[in-house]
XYZ file of C-alpha atoms in Angstrom:
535
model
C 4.954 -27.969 -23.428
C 1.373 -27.155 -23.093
C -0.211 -25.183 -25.990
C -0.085 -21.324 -25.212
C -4.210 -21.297 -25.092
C -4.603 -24.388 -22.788
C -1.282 -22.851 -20.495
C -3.618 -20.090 -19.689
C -6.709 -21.725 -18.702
C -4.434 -23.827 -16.202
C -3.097 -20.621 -14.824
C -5.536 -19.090 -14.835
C -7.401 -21.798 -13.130
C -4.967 -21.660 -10.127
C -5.354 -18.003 -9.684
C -6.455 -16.285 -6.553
C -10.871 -17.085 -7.215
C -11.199 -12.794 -6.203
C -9.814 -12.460 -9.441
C -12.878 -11.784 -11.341
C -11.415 -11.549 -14.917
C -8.144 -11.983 -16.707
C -8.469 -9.074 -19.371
C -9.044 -6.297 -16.260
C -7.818 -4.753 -13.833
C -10.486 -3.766 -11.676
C -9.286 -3.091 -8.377
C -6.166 -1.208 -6.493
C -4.371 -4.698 -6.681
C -5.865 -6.489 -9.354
C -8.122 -8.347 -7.377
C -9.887 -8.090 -3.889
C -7.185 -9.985 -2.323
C -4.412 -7.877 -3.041
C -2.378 -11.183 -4.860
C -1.387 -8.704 -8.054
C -1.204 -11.690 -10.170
C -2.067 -11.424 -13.861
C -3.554 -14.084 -15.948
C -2.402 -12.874 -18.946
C 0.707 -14.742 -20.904
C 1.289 -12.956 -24.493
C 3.881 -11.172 -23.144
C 6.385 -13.829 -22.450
C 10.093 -14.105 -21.435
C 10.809 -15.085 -24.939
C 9.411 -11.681 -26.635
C 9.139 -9.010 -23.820
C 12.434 -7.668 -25.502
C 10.244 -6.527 -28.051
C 7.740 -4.586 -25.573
C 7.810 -1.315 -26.723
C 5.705 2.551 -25.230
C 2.409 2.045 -27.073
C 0.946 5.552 -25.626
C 1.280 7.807 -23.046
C -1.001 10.621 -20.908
C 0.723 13.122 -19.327
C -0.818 15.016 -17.008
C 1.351 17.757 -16.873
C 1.228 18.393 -13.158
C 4.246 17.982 -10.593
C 3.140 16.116 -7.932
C 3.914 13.087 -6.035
C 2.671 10.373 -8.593
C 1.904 7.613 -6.137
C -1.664 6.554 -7.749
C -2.476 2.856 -8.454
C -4.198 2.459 -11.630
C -7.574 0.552 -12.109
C -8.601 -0.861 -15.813
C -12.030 -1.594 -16.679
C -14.258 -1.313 -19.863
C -11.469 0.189 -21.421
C -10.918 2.898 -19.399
C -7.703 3.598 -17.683
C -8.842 5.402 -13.704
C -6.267 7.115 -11.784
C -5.752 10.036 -9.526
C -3.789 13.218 -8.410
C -4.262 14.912 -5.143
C -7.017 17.245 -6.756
C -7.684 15.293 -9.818
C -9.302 12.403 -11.206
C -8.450 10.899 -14.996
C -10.209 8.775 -17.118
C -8.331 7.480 -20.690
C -8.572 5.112 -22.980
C -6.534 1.896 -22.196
C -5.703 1.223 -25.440
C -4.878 4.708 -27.381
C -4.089 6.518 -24.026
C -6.974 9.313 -25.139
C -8.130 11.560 -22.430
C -11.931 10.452 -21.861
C -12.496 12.809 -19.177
C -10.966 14.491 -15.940
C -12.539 15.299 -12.939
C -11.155 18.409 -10.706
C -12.106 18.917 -7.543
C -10.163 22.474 -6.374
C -9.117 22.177 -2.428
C -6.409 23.884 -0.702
C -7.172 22.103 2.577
C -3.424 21.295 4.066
C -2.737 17.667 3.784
C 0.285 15.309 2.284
C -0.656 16.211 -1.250
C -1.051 12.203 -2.031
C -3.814 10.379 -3.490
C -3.246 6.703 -4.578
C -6.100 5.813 -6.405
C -9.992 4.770 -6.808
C -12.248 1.928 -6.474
C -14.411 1.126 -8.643
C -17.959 -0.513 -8.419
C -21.279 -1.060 -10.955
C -20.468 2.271 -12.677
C -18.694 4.511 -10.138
C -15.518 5.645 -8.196
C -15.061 5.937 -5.348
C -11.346 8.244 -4.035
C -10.143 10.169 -0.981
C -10.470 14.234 -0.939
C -8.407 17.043 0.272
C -10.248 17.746 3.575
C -10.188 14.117 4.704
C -13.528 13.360 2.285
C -14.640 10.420 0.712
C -16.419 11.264 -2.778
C -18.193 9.166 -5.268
C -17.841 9.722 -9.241
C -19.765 8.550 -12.283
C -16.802 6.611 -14.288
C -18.676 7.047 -17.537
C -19.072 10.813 -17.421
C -16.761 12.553 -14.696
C -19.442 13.807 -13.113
C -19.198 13.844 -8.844
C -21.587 12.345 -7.051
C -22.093 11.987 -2.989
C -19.448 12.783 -0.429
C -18.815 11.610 3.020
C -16.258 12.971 5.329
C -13.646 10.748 7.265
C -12.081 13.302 9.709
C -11.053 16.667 10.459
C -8.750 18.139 7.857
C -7.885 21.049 10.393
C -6.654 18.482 13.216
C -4.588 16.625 10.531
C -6.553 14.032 9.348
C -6.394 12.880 5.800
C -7.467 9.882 3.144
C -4.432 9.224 0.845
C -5.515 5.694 0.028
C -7.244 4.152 -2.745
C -10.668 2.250 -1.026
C -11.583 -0.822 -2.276
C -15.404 -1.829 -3.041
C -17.425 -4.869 -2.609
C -20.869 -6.070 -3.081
C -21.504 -8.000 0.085
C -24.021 -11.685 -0.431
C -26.789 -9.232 0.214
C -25.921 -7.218 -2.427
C -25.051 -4.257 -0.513
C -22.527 -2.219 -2.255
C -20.131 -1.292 0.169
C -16.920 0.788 -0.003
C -13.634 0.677 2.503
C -11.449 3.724 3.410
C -10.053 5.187 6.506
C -8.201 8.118 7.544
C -4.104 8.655 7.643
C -2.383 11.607 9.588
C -1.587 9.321 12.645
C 1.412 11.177 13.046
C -0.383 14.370 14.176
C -0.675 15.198 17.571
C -3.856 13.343 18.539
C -4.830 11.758 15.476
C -5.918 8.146 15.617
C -7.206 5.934 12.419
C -10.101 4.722 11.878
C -11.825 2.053 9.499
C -15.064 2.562 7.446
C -17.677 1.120 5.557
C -19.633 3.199 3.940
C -22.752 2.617 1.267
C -21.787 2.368 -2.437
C -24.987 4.070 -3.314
C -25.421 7.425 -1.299
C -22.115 7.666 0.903
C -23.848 7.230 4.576
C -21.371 5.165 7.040
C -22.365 1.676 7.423
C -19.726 0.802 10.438
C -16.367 2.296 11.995
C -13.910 0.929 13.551
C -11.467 2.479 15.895
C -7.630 1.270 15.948
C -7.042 3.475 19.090
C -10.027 1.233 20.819
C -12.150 3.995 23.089
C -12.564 0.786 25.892
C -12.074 -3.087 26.789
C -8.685 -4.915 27.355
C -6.502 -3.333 24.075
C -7.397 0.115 25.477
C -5.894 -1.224 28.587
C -2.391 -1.356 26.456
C -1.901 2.776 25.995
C -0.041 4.266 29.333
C 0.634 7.361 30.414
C -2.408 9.023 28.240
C -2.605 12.941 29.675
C -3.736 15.880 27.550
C -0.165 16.251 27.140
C -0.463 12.910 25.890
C -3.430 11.896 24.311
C -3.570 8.374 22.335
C -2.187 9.154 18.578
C -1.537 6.939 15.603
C -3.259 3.664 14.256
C -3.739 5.622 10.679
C -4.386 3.618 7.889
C -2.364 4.894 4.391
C -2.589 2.417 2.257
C -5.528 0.535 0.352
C -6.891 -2.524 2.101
C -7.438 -6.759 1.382
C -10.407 -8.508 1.490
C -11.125 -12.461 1.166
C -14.749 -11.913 -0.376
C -15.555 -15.633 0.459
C -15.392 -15.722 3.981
C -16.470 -11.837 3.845
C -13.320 -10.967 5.929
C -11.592 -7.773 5.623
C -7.393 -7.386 6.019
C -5.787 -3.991 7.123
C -2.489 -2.626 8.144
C -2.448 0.276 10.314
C 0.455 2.861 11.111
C 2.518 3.530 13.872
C 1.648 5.135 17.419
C 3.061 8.246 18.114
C 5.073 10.606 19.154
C 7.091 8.447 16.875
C 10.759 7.808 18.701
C 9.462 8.464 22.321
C 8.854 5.279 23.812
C 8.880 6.702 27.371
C 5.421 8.516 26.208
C 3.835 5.391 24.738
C 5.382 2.393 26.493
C 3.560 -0.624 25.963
C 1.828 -2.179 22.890
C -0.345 0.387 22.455
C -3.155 -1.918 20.072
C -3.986 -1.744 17.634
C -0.842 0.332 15.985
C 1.956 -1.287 13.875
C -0.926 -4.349 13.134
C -2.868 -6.231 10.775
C -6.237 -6.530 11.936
C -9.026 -8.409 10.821
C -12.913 -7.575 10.918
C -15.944 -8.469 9.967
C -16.132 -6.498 6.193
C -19.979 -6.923 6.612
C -20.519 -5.240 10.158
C -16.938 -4.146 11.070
C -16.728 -6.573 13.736
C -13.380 -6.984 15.463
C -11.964 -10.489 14.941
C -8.511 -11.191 15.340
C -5.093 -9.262 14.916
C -1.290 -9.584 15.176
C 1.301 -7.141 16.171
C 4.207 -7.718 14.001
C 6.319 -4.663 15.210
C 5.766 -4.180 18.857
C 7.129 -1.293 21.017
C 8.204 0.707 17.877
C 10.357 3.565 18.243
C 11.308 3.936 14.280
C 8.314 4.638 12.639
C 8.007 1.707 11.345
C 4.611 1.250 10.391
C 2.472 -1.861 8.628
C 2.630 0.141 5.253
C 1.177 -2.086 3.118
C -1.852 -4.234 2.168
C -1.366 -7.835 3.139
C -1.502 -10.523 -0.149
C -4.547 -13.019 1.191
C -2.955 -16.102 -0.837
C -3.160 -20.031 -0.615
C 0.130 -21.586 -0.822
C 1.281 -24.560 -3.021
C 1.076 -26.553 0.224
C -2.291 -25.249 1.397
C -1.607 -22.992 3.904
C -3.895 -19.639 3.973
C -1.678 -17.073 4.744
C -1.848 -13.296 5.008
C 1.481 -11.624 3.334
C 2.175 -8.955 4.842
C 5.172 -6.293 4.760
C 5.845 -3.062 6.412
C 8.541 -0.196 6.743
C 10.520 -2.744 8.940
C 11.732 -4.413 6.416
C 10.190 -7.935 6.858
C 7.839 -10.044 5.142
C 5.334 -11.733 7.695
C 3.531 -14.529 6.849
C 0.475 -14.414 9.118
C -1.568 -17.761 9.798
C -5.203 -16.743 8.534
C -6.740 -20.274 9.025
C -9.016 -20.008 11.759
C -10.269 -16.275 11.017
C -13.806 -16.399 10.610
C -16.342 -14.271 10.693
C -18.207 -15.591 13.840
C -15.319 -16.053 16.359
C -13.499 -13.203 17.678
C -10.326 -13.020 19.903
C -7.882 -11.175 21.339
C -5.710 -14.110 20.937
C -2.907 -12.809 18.033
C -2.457 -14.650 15.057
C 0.465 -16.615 14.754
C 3.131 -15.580 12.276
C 4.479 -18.413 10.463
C 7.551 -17.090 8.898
C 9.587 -13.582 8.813
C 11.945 -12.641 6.201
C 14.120 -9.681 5.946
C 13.373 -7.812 2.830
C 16.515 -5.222 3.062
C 19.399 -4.285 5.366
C 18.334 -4.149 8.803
C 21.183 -3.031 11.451
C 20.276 -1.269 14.819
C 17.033 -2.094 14.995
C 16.961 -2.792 19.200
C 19.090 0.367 19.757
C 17.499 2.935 22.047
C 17.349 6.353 20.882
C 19.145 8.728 22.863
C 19.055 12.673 23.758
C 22.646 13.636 23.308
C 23.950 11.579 19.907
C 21.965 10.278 16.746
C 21.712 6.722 16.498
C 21.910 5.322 13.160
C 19.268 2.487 11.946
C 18.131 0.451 8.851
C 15.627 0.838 7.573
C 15.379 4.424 8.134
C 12.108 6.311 8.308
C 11.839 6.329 4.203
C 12.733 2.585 4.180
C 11.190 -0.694 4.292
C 8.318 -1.207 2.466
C 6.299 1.353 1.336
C 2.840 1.575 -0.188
C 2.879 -0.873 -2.318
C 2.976 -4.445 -1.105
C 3.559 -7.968 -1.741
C 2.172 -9.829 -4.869
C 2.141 -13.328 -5.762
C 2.886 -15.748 -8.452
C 0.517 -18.819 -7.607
C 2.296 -21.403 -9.917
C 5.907 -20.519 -8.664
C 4.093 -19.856 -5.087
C 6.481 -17.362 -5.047
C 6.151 -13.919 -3.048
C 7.628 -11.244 -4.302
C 8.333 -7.805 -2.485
C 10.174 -4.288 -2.846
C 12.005 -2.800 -0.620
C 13.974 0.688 0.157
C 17.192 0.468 1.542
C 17.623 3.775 3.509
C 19.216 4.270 6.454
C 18.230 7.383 8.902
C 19.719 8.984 12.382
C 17.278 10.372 14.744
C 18.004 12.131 18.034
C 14.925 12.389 20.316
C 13.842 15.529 22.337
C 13.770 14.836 25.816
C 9.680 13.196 26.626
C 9.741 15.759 29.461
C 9.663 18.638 27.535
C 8.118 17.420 24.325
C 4.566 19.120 23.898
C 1.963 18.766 20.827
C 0.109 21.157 19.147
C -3.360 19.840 17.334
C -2.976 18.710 14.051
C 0.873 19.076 13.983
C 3.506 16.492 13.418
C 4.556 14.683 16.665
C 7.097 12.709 16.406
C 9.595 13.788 19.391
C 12.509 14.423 17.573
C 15.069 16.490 18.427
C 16.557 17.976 15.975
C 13.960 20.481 14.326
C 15.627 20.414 11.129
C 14.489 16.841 10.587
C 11.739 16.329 12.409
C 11.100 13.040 11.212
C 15.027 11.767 11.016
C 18.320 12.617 8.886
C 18.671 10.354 6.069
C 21.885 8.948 4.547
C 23.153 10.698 1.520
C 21.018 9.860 -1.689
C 24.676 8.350 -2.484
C 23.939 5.522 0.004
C 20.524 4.842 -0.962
C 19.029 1.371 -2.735
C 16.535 -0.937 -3.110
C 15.424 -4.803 -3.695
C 12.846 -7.029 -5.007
C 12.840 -10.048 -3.401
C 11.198 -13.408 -4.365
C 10.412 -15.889 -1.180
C 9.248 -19.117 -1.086
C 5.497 -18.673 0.075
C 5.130 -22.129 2.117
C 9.022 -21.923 3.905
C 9.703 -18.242 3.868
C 13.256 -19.044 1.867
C 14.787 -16.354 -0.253
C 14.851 -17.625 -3.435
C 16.145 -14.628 -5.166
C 16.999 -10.897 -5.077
C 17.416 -8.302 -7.307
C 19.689 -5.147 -6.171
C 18.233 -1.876 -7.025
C 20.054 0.887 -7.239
C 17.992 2.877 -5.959
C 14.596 2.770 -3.554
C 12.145 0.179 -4.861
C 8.600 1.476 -4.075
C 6.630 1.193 -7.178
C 4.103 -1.699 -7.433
C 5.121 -5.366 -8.370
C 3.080 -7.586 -10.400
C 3.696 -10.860 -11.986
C 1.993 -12.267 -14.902
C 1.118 -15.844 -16.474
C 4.319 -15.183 -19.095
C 7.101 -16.022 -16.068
C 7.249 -12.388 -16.002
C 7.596 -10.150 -12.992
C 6.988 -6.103 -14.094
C 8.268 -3.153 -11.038
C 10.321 -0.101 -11.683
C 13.034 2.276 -9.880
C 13.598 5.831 -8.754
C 15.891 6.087 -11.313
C 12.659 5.461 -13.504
C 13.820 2.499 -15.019
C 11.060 0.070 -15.772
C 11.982 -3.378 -15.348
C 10.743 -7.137 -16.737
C 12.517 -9.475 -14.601
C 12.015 -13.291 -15.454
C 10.007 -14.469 -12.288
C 12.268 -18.103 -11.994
C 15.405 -16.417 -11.479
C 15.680 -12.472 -11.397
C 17.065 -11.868 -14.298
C 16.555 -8.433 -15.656
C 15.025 -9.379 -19.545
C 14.234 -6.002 -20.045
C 13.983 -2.513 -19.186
C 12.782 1.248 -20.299
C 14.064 4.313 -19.164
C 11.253 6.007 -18.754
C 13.107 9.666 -17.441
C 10.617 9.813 -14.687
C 11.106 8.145 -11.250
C 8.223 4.910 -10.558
C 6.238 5.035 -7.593
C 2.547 4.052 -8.698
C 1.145 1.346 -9.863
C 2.175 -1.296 -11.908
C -0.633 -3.143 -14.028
C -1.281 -6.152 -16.379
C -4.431 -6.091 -18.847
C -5.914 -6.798 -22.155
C -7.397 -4.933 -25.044
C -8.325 -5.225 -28.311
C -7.355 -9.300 -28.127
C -3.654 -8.383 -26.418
C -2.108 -7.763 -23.455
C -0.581 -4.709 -22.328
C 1.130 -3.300 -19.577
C 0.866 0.154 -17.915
C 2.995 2.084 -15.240
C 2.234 5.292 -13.044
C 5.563 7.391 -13.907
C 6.467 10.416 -11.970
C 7.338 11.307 -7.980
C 7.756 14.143 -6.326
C 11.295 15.474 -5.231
C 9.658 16.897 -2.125
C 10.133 13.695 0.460
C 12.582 11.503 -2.222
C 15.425 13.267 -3.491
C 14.347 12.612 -7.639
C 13.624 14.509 -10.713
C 11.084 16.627 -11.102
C 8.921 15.819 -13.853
C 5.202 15.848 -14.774
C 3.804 12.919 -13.628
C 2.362 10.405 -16.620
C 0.943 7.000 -17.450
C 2.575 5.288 -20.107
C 1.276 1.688 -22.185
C 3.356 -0.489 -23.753
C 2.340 -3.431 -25.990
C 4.015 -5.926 -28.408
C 4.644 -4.777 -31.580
């Protein structure tokens, strides 16, 4: 066996080269490229039964808790819908928090901040984009990404970049795609004052993939494409990775037959001009709004390959072939997918809705894969993945009579009551984490959950794979195998993020603890960080 200091240089070694440093946690995922992997090894499988809370923040609001959390020069960054904190990563201390009062209608979600040479960077209530000093509090510029009024919205955490010609530059686009008339968008906008740098439109405006929406009327317009979760980005080849949401109304194909490009995709572009490369459709002709949730992992497999990991509320992995993406050749060719894996039960899933009867399918509209994707462990080259596992019935309104209203939900359902499907009893409800085989797409292992899995996952140098439960049980699973090694009740259901860093010479681990009973059927708590360390 290697010596524990000279172990960690070789992992660390074959981790993802976006990584910029082990003792960090700089960015939504950990690094640029979305792998989640931690460097770190103190914590092992031989003494995380000694982990133990070594602080906590509570925040004391009610909310739903879905921030990531970013850790750099000691400072712990997350977010509320209104509210941005800054504590200590060590002692948990309150450093400073940032409120910005809105009561602009929107999801009442914010999952995180970016941060870049001495700022953050978050989405607003009122579909804004605002920068903040992450030494002081203190705001800064703001752009705007929308039209709060006609439903648009920016729930995810951005992710910042200085480009080769050291242009800070800062990723976000707008969600609501499920609003009548809504389509997403992707932006780059300037690090240092806010002003947009490039868009790009999912719902393309002309050229051959606007060619693929039908039956477009004012009745009718072209809606979806949003983008809700944070985005990947291989800095070397300066190529940026996003999943985009569903088309809508939701269940009524007869209003959107087609594929409808670029919804229920990962596209690539250009991160420096927003330059439309390639993409791939991994859920085509959706009915089930089933969107591409979550960012992909960019990874390199044992055996070479350059893959894009991707998973969405399907409940599949796809392994996408990123090998000949480059920044100066675009195509509408797609991308081939190498590999899909099912992630959690999937029954129904070709079924046509109907007007008369609900038809039952898996995953519901609450299951799959949520906001928080893939991660990977490069020396097991081992993906690993949550899932919920939630089935839903949806009976659809008849397309004839189905009209939109600006702004509002359109989804087509017909049952007002659930205008976005019936779920199955909480009773019925579960979850897994999954481990695949990144080069052959194999299962290797799967832990049952019982209950939704849809907080982060990240394994860590130790053999150590961290995640946590609705029930909010928070979970150290040995990576090899799936065996639980430990857990924490922490009384409040996980959702957020899940991160791996280092202070004071030692590694800790911190979780975003506390959802909101308004979409998932949990306890209501206040919503808190919590730290835990080694004795």
């Amino acid at each position: 066996m290697l010596p524990a200091r000279l172990t960690a240089l070789v992992l660390f070694s074959l981790a993802p080269a976006a990584f910029p440093q082990t003792a960090e946690w700089p960015s939504y995922n950990g690094d640029l490229a979305s792998t989640r992997f931690s460097a770190l090894n103190e914590i092992t499988a031989a003494n995380v039964g000694s982990l133990r809370p070594a602080c906590n923040y509570d925040t004391g609001e009610t909310i739903a808790f879905q921030t990531g959390l970013v850790m750099t020069g000691g400072t712990i960054y997350f977010t509320t819908f209104n509210n941005t904190y800054a504590i200590d990563a060590s002692t948990c201390a309150l450093k400073w928090k940032y409120n910005r009062p809105d009561t602009t209608p929107g999801l009442g979600v914010n999952r995180g901040v970016a941060y870049l040479d001495g700022k953050l960077f978050r989405g607003a209530a009122g579909a804004h984009l605002i920068a903040i000093d992450a030494a002081t509090g203190m705001p800064g510029w703001e752009a705007t990404l929308g039209d709060a009024a006609n439903g648009d919205s920016v729930p995810l955490a951005p992710i910042a970049w200085t480009a080769p010609d050291k242009t800070g530059m800062v990723f976000a686009g707008n969600a609501g795609g499920d609003n009548f008339g809504v389509t997403g968008h992707i932006f780059a906008f300037s690090a240092d004052d806010g002003h947009e740098l490039w868009r790009f439109n999912v719902v393309p405006e002309s050229g051959p993939a606007r060619k693929t929406w039908k039956n477009l009327s004012d009745r009718n317009p072209p809606t979806g494409g949003a983008t809700w979760t944070t985005y990947s980005l291989d800095s070397d080849a300066g190529i940026l990775w996003v999943s985009t949401g569903n088309v809508a109304p939701d269940f009524l194909v007869a209003l959107h037959p087609g594929s409808n490009l670029y919804t229920t995709s990962v596209v690539a572009l250009d991160a420096r001009t927003g330059k439309f490369l390639r993409y791939v459709q991994p859920v085509r002709n959706d009915f089930h709004d089933w969107d591409m949730t979550s960012p992909p992992a960019l990874i390199r497999t044992a055996g070479g390959r350059l893959i894009a990991a991707a998973a969405g509320k399907d409940g599949m992995l796809y392994a996408i072939d990123r090998s000949g993406v480059n920044a100066t050749t675009a195509s509408q060719s797609p991308l081939k997918i190498d590999y899909a894996t099912p992630v959690t039960t999937r029954s129904n899933v070709k079924t046509r809705l109907n007007t008369k009867t609900e038809t039952r399918f898996c995953p519901g509209t609450q299951g799959g894969t949520e906001w928080n994707g893939p991660a990977f462990h490069p020396t097991l080259n081992t993906i690993f993945v949550n899932a919920v596992d939630w089935c839903a019935s949806v009976r659809i309104a008849d397309a004839a009579t189905v009209t939109g209203k600006r702004g509002a939900p359109w989804a087509g359902s017909g049952d007002p009551q659930h205008m976005f499907g019936r779920t199955d009893p909480k009773e019925m409800w579960g979850g897994w984490l999954t481990a695949i085989d990144a080069d052959t797409g194999k299962v290797r292992w799967k832990y049952k959950s019982p209950t939704p899995m849809i907080a982060a996952v990240t394994p860590t140098a130790g053999g150590l794979v961290f995640t946590g439960d609705l029930n909010g049980d928070f979970l150290a699973l040995d990576a090899s195998n799936g065996s639980v090694l430990w857990k924490n009740a922490t009384g409040a259901p996980l959702g957020g993020g899940v991160i791996s860093y280092q202070t004071g010479g030692h590694q800790r681990i911190a979780v975003a603890a506390g959802m909101s009973p308004v979409n998932w059927p949990v306890a209501k708590v206040t919503a808190r960080v919590i730290v835990y360390a080694l004795p």
